[in-house]
Short mmCIF file of C-alpha atoms and ligand atoms in Angstrom, two decimals:
data_model
loop_
_atom_site.label_atom_id
_atom_site.label_comp_id
_atom_site.label_asym_id
_atom_site.label_seq_id
_atom_site.Cartn_x
_atom_site.Cartn_y
_atom_site.Cartn_z
CA UNK A 13 0.00 0.00 0.00
CA UNK A 14 1.18 3.52 -0.68
CA UNK A 15 2.05 5.54 2.36
CA UNK A 16 1.85 8.92 0.65
CA UNK A 17 -0.64 9.37 -2.18
CA UNK A 18 -0.80 12.55 -4.20
CA UNK A 19 -3.68 12.58 -6.65
CA UNK A 20 -4.33 15.10 -9.37
CA UNK A 21 -2.96 17.97 -7.30
CA UNK A 22 -3.21 21.49 -8.63
CA UNK A 23 -1.55 24.47 -7.09
CA UNK A 24 -1.49 27.99 -8.38
CA UNK A 25 -0.13 31.22 -7.05
CA UNK A 26 -2.59 33.84 -8.23
CA UNK A 27 -3.11 33.05 -11.87
CA UNK A 28 0.15 31.16 -12.24
CA UNK A 29 -0.23 27.39 -12.24
CA UNK A 30 2.69 25.61 -10.56
CA UNK A 31 1.37 22.06 -10.04
CA UNK A 32 -0.90 20.74 -12.76
CA UNK A 33 -2.72 17.51 -11.98
CA UNK A 34 0.33 16.02 -10.28
CA UNK A 35 0.23 12.35 -9.24
CA UNK A 36 2.85 10.74 -7.04
CA UNK A 37 2.97 7.84 -4.63
CA UNK A 38 5.57 7.00 -2.02
CA UNK A 39 5.63 3.67 -0.24
CA UNK A 40 6.74 3.20 3.33
CA UNK A 41 10.57 3.08 3.66
CA UNK A 42 11.06 4.47 0.16
CA UNK A 43 13.36 7.37 -0.57
CA UNK A 44 11.88 9.34 -3.44
CA UNK A 45 13.77 12.19 -5.06
CA UNK A 46 12.33 15.13 -6.96
CA UNK A 47 14.56 16.57 -9.64
CA UNK A 48 13.86 19.21 -12.25
CA UNK A 49 14.73 22.73 -13.31
CA UNK A 50 14.60 25.66 -10.94
CA UNK A 51 11.03 26.88 -10.56
CA UNK A 52 9.41 23.59 -11.62
CA UNK A 53 7.60 23.30 -8.28
CA UNK A 54 9.67 20.91 -6.13
CA UNK A 55 9.58 23.11 -3.03
CA UNK A 56 5.94 23.95 -3.62
CA UNK A 57 5.04 20.26 -3.69
CA UNK A 58 6.90 19.56 -0.44
CA UNK A 59 5.25 22.54 1.23
CA UNK A 60 1.81 21.36 0.13
CA UNK A 61 2.41 17.91 1.62
CA UNK A 62 2.87 19.18 5.15
CA UNK A 63 0.22 21.85 4.85
CA UNK A 64 2.47 24.92 4.68
CA UNK A 65 0.70 25.77 1.43
CA UNK A 66 -2.93 24.96 0.61
CA UNK A 67 -3.50 23.12 -2.66
CA UNK A 68 -5.94 24.40 -5.28
CA UNK A 69 -7.30 21.00 -6.31
CA UNK A 70 -6.87 17.25 -5.97
CA UNK A 71 -5.95 15.52 -2.74
CA UNK A 72 -3.09 14.24 -0.68
CA UNK A 73 -3.39 11.20 1.61
CA UNK A 74 -1.05 9.78 4.21
CA UNK A 75 -1.77 6.21 5.30
CA UNK A 76 -5.11 6.59 3.58
CA UNK A 77 -6.11 9.69 5.55
CA UNK A 78 -6.81 12.87 3.65
CA UNK A 79 -4.42 15.65 4.74
CA UNK A 80 -5.70 18.36 2.39
CA UNK A 81 -9.03 20.16 2.18
CA UNK A 82 -11.48 21.15 4.88
CA UNK A 83 -11.41 19.71 8.38
CA UNK A 84 -7.81 18.55 8.38
CA UNK A 85 -6.00 18.59 11.71
CA UNK A 86 -2.82 20.46 10.78
CA UNK A 87 -1.14 19.72 14.10
CA UNK A 88 -1.66 16.01 13.65
CA UNK A 89 -0.29 16.28 10.12
CA UNK A 90 2.85 18.14 11.19
CA UNK A 91 3.47 15.62 13.94
CA UNK A 92 3.74 12.93 11.28
CA UNK A 93 5.57 14.87 8.62
CA UNK A 94 8.89 16.59 9.28
CA UNK A 95 10.41 19.12 6.91
CA UNK A 96 13.95 20.47 6.64
CA UNK A 97 14.78 23.45 4.47
CA UNK A 98 17.82 24.68 2.63
CA UNK A 99 18.24 27.52 5.15
CA UNK A 100 18.20 25.41 8.34
CA UNK A 101 15.95 27.92 10.20
CA UNK A 102 17.24 27.14 13.68
CA UNK A 103 16.07 29.59 16.33
CA UNK A 104 19.12 31.81 16.88
CA UNK A 105 18.21 32.83 20.44
CA UNK A 106 17.92 29.24 21.67
CA UNK A 107 20.70 26.76 22.39
CA UNK A 108 21.20 23.82 20.08
CA UNK A 109 19.67 21.52 22.68
CA UNK A 110 16.64 23.78 23.18
CA UNK A 111 16.12 23.91 19.42
CA UNK A 112 15.89 20.12 19.34
CA UNK A 113 13.69 19.94 22.44
CA UNK A 114 11.22 22.67 21.53
CA UNK A 115 8.68 20.79 19.41
CA UNK A 116 8.51 17.59 21.48
CA UNK A 117 7.93 19.76 24.58
CA UNK A 118 5.47 22.22 23.07
CA UNK A 119 3.68 20.16 20.47
CA UNK A 120 3.77 16.68 21.98
CA UNK A 121 3.75 17.88 25.60
CA UNK A 122 6.24 15.19 26.62
CA UNK A 123 8.02 15.37 29.98
CA UNK A 124 11.19 17.47 29.95
CA UNK A 125 13.50 14.75 31.33
CA UNK A 126 12.54 12.31 28.63
CA UNK A 127 12.76 14.91 25.87
CA UNK A 128 16.22 15.97 27.03
CA UNK A 129 17.55 12.41 27.13
CA UNK A 130 16.30 11.83 23.59
CA UNK A 131 17.58 15.17 22.30
CA UNK A 132 21.04 14.55 23.71
CA UNK A 133 21.05 11.09 22.14
CA UNK A 134 20.16 12.63 18.77
CA UNK A 135 22.96 15.18 19.07
CA UNK A 136 25.39 12.43 20.06
CA UNK A 137 24.37 10.53 16.99
CA UNK A 138 25.48 13.39 14.74
CA UNK A 139 28.61 14.02 16.79
CA UNK A 140 27.41 17.34 18.20
CA UNK A 141 26.70 16.50 21.83
CA UNK A 142 29.47 18.87 22.88
CA UNK A 143 27.66 21.73 21.13
CA UNK A 144 24.36 21.16 22.98
CA UNK A 145 24.68 24.30 25.09
CA UNK A 146 26.04 26.43 22.27
CA UNK A 147 24.01 28.73 20.03
CA UNK A 148 23.41 28.04 16.34
CA UNK A 149 25.69 30.85 15.16
CA UNK A 150 28.65 29.11 16.82
CA UNK A 151 28.16 26.15 14.46
CA UNK A 152 29.24 25.70 10.85
CA UNK A 153 26.56 25.58 8.16
CA UNK A 154 26.92 21.81 7.91
CA UNK A 155 26.60 21.43 11.67
CA UNK A 156 23.53 23.68 11.75
CA UNK A 157 21.93 21.65 8.99
CA UNK A 158 22.60 18.42 10.89
CA UNK A 159 20.95 19.95 13.95
CA UNK A 160 17.98 20.96 11.78
CA UNK A 161 17.63 17.35 10.67
CA UNK A 162 17.70 15.93 14.20
CA UNK A 163 15.31 18.67 15.30
CA UNK A 164 12.86 17.22 12.77
CA UNK A 165 13.69 13.68 13.93
CA UNK A 166 12.95 14.60 17.54
CA UNK A 167 9.26 14.54 16.59
CA UNK A 168 9.63 10.94 15.37
CA UNK A 169 8.02 11.74 12.04
CA UNK A 170 6.71 9.00 9.78
CA UNK A 171 7.71 10.98 6.71
CA UNK A 172 10.61 13.35 6.29
CA UNK A 173 10.62 16.03 3.58
CA UNK A 174 14.02 17.45 2.70
CA UNK A 175 14.20 20.52 0.50
CA UNK A 176 17.64 21.13 -1.02
CA UNK A 177 19.23 20.59 2.34
CA UNK A 178 22.77 20.83 0.98
CA UNK A 179 22.38 23.79 -1.41
CA UNK A 180 23.48 26.43 1.07
CA UNK A 181 26.58 24.50 2.15
CA UNK A 182 30.19 24.72 1.08
CA UNK A 183 31.11 21.60 -0.89
CA UNK A 184 33.25 20.16 1.93
CA UNK A 185 30.27 20.29 4.31
CA UNK A 186 27.84 18.56 1.97
CA UNK A 187 29.02 15.01 2.65
CA UNK A 188 28.46 15.14 6.41
CA UNK A 189 24.82 16.09 5.83
CA UNK A 190 24.33 13.50 3.09
CA UNK A 191 25.76 10.85 5.43
CA UNK A 192 22.91 11.44 7.85
CA UNK A 193 20.38 11.05 5.05
CA UNK A 194 22.11 7.85 3.99
CA UNK A 195 21.90 6.50 7.55
CA UNK A 196 18.22 7.40 7.80
CA UNK A 197 17.55 5.68 4.49
CA UNK A 198 19.31 2.55 5.74
CA UNK A 199 17.14 2.62 8.86
CA UNK A 200 14.01 2.70 6.73
CA UNK A 201 12.91 6.31 7.17
CA UNK A 202 10.44 7.26 4.47
CA UNK A 203 11.75 10.37 2.73
CA UNK A 204 10.79 12.66 -0.11
CA UNK A 205 13.54 15.02 -1.10
CA UNK A 206 14.22 17.72 -3.61
CA UNK A 207 17.84 17.93 -4.63
CA UNK A 208 20.29 19.15 -7.20
CA UNK A 209 22.84 16.60 -5.94
CA UNK A 210 22.33 14.10 -8.74
CA UNK A 211 25.09 11.74 -7.63
CA UNK A 212 23.48 11.50 -4.24
CA UNK A 213 20.00 11.09 -5.72
CA UNK A 214 21.30 8.26 -7.83
CA UNK A 215 22.83 6.49 -4.87
CA UNK A 216 20.14 6.88 -2.22
CA UNK A 217 16.81 6.93 -4.09
CA UNK A 218 14.33 4.12 -4.51
CA UNK A 219 12.65 6.24 -7.16
CA UNK A 220 13.56 9.43 -8.98
CA UNK A 221 10.85 11.77 -10.28
CA UNK A 222 11.49 14.41 -12.90
CA UNK A 223 9.13 17.34 -12.46
CA UNK A 224 8.24 19.38 -15.48
CA UNK A 225 5.15 21.37 -16.45
CA UNK A 226 3.64 20.94 -13.00
CA UNK A 227 3.58 17.14 -13.24
CA UNK A 228 5.82 14.17 -12.66
CA UNK A 229 6.93 14.01 -16.25
CA UNK A 230 8.99 10.84 -15.87
CA UNK A 231 9.75 8.59 -12.94
CA UNK A 232 11.67 5.41 -12.40
CA UNK A 233 14.53 3.71 -10.60
CA UNK A 234 17.63 5.92 -10.47
CA UNK A 235 19.59 3.73 -12.86
CA UNK A 236 16.93 4.14 -15.50
CA UNK A 237 16.36 7.87 -15.07
CA UNK A 238 20.05 8.73 -14.97
CA UNK A 239 21.33 6.39 -17.65
CA UNK A 240 18.40 5.75 -19.96
CA UNK A 241 15.67 8.38 -19.54
CA UNK A 242 12.80 7.73 -21.94
CA UNK A 243 11.57 11.27 -22.42
CA UNK A 244 13.34 13.87 -24.48
CA UNK A 245 12.84 16.57 -21.86
CA UNK A 246 14.36 14.42 -19.15
CA UNK A 247 17.30 13.75 -21.43
CA UNK A 248 17.69 17.48 -22.10
CA UNK A 249 17.58 18.32 -18.39
CA UNK A 250 20.18 15.69 -17.55
CA UNK A 251 22.35 16.84 -20.43
CA UNK A 252 22.39 20.33 -18.95
CA UNK A 253 23.25 18.89 -15.54
CA UNK A 254 26.11 16.87 -17.00
CA UNK A 255 27.40 19.91 -18.89
CA UNK A 256 27.37 21.84 -15.63
CA UNK A 257 29.49 19.07 -14.12
CA UNK A 258 26.87 18.07 -11.58
CA UNK A 259 26.42 14.42 -12.41
N1 ATP B 11 4.82 32.22 -2.35
C1 ATP B 11 4.83 32.28 -3.68
N2 ATP B 11 4.10 33.21 -4.34
C2 ATP B 11 4.08 33.27 -5.68
N3 ATP B 11 4.77 32.42 -6.48
C3 ATP B 11 5.50 31.49 -5.90
C4 ATP B 11 5.59 31.35 -4.47
N4 ATP B 11 6.40 30.33 -4.18
C5 ATP B 11 6.82 29.84 -5.36
N5 ATP B 11 6.29 30.52 -6.39
C6 ATP B 11 6.49 30.23 -7.82
O1 ATP B 11 6.16 28.87 -8.05
C7 ATP B 11 7.05 28.26 -8.97
C8 ATP B 11 7.65 27.04 -8.35
O2 ATP B 11 8.52 27.42 -7.30
P1 ATP B 11 9.29 26.36 -6.41
O3 ATP B 11 9.98 27.14 -5.36
O4 ATP B 11 8.36 25.32 -5.98
O5 ATP B 11 10.34 25.76 -7.46
P2 ATP B 11 11.52 24.74 -7.22
O6 ATP B 11 11.36 23.61 -8.16
O7 ATP B 11 11.62 24.42 -5.78
O8 ATP B 11 12.80 25.60 -7.67
P3 ATP B 11 14.32 25.55 -7.13
O9 ATP B 11 14.99 24.39 -7.80
O10 ATP B 11 14.90 26.86 -7.60
O11 ATP B 11 14.28 25.44 -5.64
C9 ATP B 11 8.05 29.35 -9.36
O12 ATP B 11 7.66 29.90 -10.56
C10 ATP B 11 7.94 30.36 -8.23
O13 ATP B 11 8.25 31.64 -8.69
MG1 MG B 12 13.04 24.75 -4.33
#
């Protein structure tokens, strides 16, 4: 059974259509990657899935439950679906530890002792336990992004959405962030990610989806999409990527 089901989703900003009858399914434990030119709607799709943006038509279901349209419990949705952005968005006035503890305390109302033990364990896991009492601006970009990922994990999401989480990082910091994603994939975390890191997409994805014209224009296993795309537009996109030295 599909865990995430996106059916005939439309999204427009004003008169501009961005998503046009988009269909996509993600099974539990899959890692699905969205690729496509800038402005094709990757971020918009991710933001629609966890309710940051309303859709204009169609529906999105998680475990069979509708998460779009009237009467949806947004808090319940965001408890299940974590999202990490390109620009980490840690709270600058809170310590690293408090950043990780905030949502489980406020949203889940869990006891502080338990939340702290789990938050410290998450920071240990990414090698940043020693930074727990520091503030985000004392961390490198890569370290901040790793904290942003464990902050999302602290909510024990069933689905993790990752939007270009390495784009703001210097090249030497990219691998430490991708390693976490690799580990999560190996543990069976269901993930939907938008990325320009084609090598990474090829390695980690169960399925790669090429977005174009507001739809999933072509999808398939990474080997097929990256070595033998069927559609001319996918081929043209990948050709540009290769010419830019990014594959
Ligand atoms: N809040 C908004 N208001 C109006 N238009 C928007 C808004 N957000 C995005 N758009 C438009 O929607 C389209 C899709 O944007 P989106 O950010 O989803 O693209 P993307 O595939 O994530 O691009 P990139 O690879 O550059 O991150 C673009 O044309 C963009 O200008
Ligand atoms: Mg984007």
